[in-house]
Coordinates of C-alpha atoms and ligand atoms in Angstrom, one line a residue:
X1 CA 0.0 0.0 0.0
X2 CA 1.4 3.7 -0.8
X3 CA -0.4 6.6 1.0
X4 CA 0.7 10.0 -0.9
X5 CA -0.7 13.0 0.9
X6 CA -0.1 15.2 -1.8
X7 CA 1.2 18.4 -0.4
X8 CA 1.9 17.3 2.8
X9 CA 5.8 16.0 1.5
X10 CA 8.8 17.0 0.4
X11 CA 9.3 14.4 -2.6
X12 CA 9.5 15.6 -6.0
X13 CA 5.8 15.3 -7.9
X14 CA 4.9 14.5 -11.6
X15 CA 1.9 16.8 -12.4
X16 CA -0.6 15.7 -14.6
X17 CA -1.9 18.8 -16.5
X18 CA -4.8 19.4 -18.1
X19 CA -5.1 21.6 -21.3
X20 CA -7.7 23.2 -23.3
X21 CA -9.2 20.9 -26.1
X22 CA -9.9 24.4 -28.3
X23 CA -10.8 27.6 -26.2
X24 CA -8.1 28.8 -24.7
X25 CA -9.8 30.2 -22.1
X26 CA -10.0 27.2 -20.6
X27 CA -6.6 27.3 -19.3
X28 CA -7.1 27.2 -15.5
X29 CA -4.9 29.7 -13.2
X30 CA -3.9 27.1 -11.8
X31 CA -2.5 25.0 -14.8
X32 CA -0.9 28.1 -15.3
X33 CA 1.5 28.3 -12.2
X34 CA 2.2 24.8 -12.2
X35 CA 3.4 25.0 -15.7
X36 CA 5.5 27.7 -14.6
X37 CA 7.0 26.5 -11.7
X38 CA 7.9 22.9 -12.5
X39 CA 11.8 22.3 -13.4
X40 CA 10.7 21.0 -16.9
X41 CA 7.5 20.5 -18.9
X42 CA 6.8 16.7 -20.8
X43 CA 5.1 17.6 -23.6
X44 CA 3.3 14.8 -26.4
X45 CA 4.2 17.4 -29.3
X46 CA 6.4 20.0 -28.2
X47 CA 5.6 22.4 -31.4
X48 CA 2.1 22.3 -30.3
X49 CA 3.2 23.0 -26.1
X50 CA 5.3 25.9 -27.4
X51 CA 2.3 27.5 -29.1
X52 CA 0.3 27.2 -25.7
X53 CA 3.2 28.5 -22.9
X54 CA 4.6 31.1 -25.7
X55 CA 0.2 32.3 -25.5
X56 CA 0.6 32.6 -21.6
X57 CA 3.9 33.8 -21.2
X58 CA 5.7 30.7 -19.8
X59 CA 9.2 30.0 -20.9
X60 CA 9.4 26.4 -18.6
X61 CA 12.1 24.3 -20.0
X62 CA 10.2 21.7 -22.7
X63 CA 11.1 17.9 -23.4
X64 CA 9.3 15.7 -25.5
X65 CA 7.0 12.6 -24.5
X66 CA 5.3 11.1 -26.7
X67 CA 4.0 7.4 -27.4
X68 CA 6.6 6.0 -29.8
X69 CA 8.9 7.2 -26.7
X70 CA 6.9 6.5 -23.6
X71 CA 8.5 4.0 -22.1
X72 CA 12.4 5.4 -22.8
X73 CA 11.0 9.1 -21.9
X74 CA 9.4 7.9 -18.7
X75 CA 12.7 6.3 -17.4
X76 CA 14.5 9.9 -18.1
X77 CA 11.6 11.6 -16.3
X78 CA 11.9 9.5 -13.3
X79 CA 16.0 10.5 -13.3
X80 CA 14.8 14.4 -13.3
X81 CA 12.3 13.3 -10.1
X82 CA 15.2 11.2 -8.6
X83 CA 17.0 14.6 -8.4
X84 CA 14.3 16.4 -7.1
X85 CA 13.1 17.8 -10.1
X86 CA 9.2 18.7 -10.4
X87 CA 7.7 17.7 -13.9
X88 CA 4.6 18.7 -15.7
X89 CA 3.1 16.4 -18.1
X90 CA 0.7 18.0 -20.9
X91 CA -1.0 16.3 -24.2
X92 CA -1.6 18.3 -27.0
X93 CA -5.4 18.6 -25.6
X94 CA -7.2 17.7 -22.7
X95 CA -6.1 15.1 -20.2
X96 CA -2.5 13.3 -20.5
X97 CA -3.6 9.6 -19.9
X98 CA -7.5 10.3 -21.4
X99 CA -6.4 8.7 -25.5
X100 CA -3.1 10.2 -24.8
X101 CA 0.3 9.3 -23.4
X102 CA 1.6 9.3 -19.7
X103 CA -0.1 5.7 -18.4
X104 CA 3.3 4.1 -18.2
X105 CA 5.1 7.2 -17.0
X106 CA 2.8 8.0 -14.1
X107 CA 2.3 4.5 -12.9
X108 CA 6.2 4.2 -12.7
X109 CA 6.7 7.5 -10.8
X110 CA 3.8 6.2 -8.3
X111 CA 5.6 2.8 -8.0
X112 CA 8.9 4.8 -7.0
X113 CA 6.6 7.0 -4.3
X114 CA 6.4 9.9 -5.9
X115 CA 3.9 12.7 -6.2
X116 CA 1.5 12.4 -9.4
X117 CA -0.9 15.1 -8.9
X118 CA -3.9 15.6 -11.7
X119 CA -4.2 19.5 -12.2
X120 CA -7.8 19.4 -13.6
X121 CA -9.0 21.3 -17.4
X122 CA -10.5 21.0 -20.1
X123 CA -11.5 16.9 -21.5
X124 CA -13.9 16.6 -24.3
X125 CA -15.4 13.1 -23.2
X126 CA -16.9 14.7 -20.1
X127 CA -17.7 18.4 -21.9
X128 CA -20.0 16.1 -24.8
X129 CA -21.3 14.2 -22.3
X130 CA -23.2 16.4 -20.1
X131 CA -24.8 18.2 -23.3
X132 CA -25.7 14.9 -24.9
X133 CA -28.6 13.9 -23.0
X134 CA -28.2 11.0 -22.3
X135 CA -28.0 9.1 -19.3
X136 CA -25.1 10.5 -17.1
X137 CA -25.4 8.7 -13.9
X138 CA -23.1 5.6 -14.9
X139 CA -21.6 5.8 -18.2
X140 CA -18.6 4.1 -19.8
X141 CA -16.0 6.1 -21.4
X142 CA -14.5 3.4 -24.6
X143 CA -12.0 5.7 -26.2
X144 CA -11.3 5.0 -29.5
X145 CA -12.5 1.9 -31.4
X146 CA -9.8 -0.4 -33.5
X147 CA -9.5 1.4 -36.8
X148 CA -10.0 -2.0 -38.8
X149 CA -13.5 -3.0 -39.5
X150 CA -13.4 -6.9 -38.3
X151 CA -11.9 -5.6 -34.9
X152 CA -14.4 -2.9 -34.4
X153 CA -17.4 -4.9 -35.1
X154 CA -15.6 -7.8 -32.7
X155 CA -15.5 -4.9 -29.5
X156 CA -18.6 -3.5 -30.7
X157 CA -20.2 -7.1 -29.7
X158 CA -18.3 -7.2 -26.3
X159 CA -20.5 -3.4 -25.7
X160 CA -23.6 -4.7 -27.3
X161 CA -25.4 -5.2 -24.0
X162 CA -23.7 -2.8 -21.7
X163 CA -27.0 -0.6 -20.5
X164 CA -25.5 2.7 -19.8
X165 CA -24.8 5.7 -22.1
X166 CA -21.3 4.8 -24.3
X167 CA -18.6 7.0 -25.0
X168 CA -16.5 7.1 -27.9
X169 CA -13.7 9.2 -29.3
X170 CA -13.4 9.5 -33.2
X171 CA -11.1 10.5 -36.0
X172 CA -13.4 12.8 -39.2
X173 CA -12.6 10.7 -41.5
X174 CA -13.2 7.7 -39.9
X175 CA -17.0 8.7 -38.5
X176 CA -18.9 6.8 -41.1
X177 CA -17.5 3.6 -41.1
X178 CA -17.9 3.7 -37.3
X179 CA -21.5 4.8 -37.3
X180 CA -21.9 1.9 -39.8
X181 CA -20.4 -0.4 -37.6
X182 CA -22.3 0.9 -34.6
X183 CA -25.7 0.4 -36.6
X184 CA -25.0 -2.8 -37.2
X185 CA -23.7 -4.2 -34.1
X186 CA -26.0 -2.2 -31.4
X187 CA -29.1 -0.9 -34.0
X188 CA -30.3 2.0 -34.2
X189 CA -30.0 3.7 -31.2
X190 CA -30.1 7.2 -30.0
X191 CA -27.0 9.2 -30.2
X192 CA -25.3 12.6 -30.0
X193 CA -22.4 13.5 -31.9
X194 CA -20.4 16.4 -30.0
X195 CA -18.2 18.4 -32.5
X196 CA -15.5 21.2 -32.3
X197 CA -16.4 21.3 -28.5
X198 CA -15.3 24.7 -26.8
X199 CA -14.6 26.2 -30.3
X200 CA -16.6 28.8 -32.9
X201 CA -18.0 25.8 -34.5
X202 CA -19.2 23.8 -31.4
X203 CA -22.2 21.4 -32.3
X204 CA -24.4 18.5 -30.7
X205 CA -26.4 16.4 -33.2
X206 CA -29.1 14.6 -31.7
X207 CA -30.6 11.9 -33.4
X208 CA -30.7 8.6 -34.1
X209 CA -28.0 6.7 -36.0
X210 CA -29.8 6.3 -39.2
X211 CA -30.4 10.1 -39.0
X212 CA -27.0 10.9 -38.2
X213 CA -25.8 8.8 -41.0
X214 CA -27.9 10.7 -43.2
X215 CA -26.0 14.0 -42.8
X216 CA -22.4 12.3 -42.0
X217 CA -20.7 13.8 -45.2
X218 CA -21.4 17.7 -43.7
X219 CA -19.7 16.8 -40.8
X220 CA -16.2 17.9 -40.1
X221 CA -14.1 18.6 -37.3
X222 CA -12.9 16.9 -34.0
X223 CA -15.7 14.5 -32.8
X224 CA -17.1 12.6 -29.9
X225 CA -20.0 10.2 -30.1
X226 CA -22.2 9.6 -27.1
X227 CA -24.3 6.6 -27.3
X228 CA -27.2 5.4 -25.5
X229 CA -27.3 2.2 -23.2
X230 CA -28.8 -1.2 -24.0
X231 CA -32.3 -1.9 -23.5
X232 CA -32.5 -5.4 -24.1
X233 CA -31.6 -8.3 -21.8
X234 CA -28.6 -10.7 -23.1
X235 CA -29.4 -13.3 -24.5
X236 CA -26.5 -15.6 -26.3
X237 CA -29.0 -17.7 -28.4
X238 CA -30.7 -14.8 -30.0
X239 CA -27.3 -13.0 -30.5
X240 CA -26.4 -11.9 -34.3
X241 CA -22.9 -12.3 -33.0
X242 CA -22.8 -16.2 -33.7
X243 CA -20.7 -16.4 -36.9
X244 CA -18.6 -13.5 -35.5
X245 CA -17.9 -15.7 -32.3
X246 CA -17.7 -18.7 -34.0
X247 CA -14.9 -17.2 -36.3
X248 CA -13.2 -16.2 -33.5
X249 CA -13.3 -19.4 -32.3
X250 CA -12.0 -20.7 -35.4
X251 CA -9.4 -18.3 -35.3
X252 CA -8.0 -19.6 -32.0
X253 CA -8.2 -23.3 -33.1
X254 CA -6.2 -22.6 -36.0
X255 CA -3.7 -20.9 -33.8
X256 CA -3.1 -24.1 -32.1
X257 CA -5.9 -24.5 -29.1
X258 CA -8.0 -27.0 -29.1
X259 CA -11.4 -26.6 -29.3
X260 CA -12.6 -26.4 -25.6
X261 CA -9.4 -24.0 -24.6
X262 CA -10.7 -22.3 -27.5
X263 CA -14.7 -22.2 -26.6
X264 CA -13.5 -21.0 -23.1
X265 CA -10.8 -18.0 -24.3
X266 CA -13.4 -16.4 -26.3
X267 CA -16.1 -16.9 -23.6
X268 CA -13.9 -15.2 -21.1
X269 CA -13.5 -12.4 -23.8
X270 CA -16.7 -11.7 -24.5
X271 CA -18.7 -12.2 -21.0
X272 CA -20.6 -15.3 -22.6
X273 CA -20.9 -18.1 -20.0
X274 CA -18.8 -21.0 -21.5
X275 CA -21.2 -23.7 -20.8
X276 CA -23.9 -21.8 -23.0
X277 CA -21.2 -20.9 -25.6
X278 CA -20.1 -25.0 -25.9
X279 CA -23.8 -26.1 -26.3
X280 CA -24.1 -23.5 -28.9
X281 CA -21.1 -24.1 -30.6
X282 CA -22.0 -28.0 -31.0
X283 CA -25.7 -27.1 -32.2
X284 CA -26.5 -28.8 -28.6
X285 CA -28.8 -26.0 -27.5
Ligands
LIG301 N1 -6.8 13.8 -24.1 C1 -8.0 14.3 -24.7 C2 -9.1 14.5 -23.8 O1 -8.8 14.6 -22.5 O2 -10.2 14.7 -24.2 C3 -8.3 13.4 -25.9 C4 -7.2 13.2 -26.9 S1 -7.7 12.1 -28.2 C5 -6.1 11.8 -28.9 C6 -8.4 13.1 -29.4 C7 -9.9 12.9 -29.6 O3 -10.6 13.6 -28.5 C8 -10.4 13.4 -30.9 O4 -10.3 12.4 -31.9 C9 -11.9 13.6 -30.5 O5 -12.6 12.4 -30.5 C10 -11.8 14.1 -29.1 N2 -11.6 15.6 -29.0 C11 -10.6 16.3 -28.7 N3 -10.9 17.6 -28.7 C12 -12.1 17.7 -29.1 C13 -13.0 18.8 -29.4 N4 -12.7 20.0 -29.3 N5 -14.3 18.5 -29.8 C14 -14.7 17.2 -29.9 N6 -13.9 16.2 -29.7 C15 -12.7 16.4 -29.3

């Protein structure tokens, strides 16, 4: 067990900063002085950091941290800590850690019994979901979905039946095929699409999925997609996802398990009771 008492100690701390996701005014005061009085600032895209300190006036010494580096860059961060350095750690929007890097750095730091302290801003999962209407007393936050189609539709499947509102970050040009792939796994459910949050062009569509789809090509811009909850009860025998898991299963007898180690793996991925899935698989049910 590791109590940290965060500024009740003299060990050095690894600040986790948030940043604005567009309007700049969203820079807090107090992301502000930390960013100005930490030793040196981690940055995923130092070019973009520069932009934000050079608007505010803060001339902290920058270093870069990004995800082809994370795990090199946090072993030189936890040197600067080891000397009593303080470090900042900034994405280039919103949350470090939220879709961006600094999981591996901060865990490490915490391990060693340092500080990480979150210094709260701007995060675009949590701005579109409290306009989207939908259901915010529990909600999952996904992240991104895999980029390639098979994948998607396979995670999409493992979500099918969650029953609270669904929260997804996605790329423009990627928007339709997800939306697609969100019809077909989970039907067509309410949605909002957030876009441009905090900026000139902020916008909430409301609407179904179909309806959404409808208007897809006009929509540019950074995006999140809020999804209503399941409705439905599970149900393994009625589930459209019985090629799809019997591929799968396939998949992993091919790779060398045999066909029970299989039936159980993709049980255990999918929350499928492995009894139900066996009988199913052998036309027993
Ligand atoms: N760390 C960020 C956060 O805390 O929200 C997320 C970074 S992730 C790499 C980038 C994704 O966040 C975008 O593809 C989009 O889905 C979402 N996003 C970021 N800024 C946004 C904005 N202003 N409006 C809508 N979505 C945004």
């Amino acid at each position: 067990m590791i109590r940290q008492k965060s500024f009740e100690n003299e060990k050095a701390t690894l600040y986790v900063v948030a940043t604005p996701i567009g309007n700049l005014e969203e820079m807090t005061p107090r992301a502000i002085h930390v960013l100005e009085s930490v030793d040196v600032i981690a940055a995923e895209d130092t070019r973009n950091t520069l932009k934000l300190l050079n608007y505010f006036g803060i001339r902290t010494r920058l270093i870069a941290h990004h995800q082809h580096n994370e795990e090199q860059s946090a072993n030189g961060l936890l040197e600067l800590l080891r000397q009593g350095k303080n470090v900042a750690i900034v994405s280039d929007a919103g949350y470090p850690l939220i879709s961006d890097p600094g999981s591996v750095v901060a865990k490490k730091v915490m391990e060693e019994g340092f500080n990480v302290v979150p210094i709260s801003g701007s995060n675009a999962m949590l701005n579109a979901l409290v306009a989207s209407g939908m259901n915010t007393r529990h909600f999952l936050f996904y992240g991104f979905l895999k980029a390639q189609e098979k994948e998607r539709i396979r995670e999409l499947h493992e979500l099918k039946y969650y029953p609270f509102t669904i929260v997804f970050y996605e790329a423009p040009h990627r928007i339709e095929k997800m939306l697609k792939s969100c019809l077909e796994v989970l039907g067509n459910r309410q949605i909002c699409l957030a876009r441009e949050l905090t900026k000139k062009h902020e916008e909430f569509i409301r609407g179904t999925i179909e309806e959404v789809l409808e208007i897809v090509d006009d929509i540019k811009g950074e995006m999140v997609v809020v999804i209503e909850g399941c409705s439905e009860e599970k149900d393994p025998s009625q589930d459209q996802a019985a090629p799809l898991v019997h591929e799968q299963i396939k998949t992993y007898i091919d790779g060398g398990l045999t066909t029970n180690e299989a039936i159980k793996r993709v049980a255990k991925e999918l929350g499928l009771s492995k009894n139900d899935l066996y009988k199913e698989y052998h036309g027993l049910s």
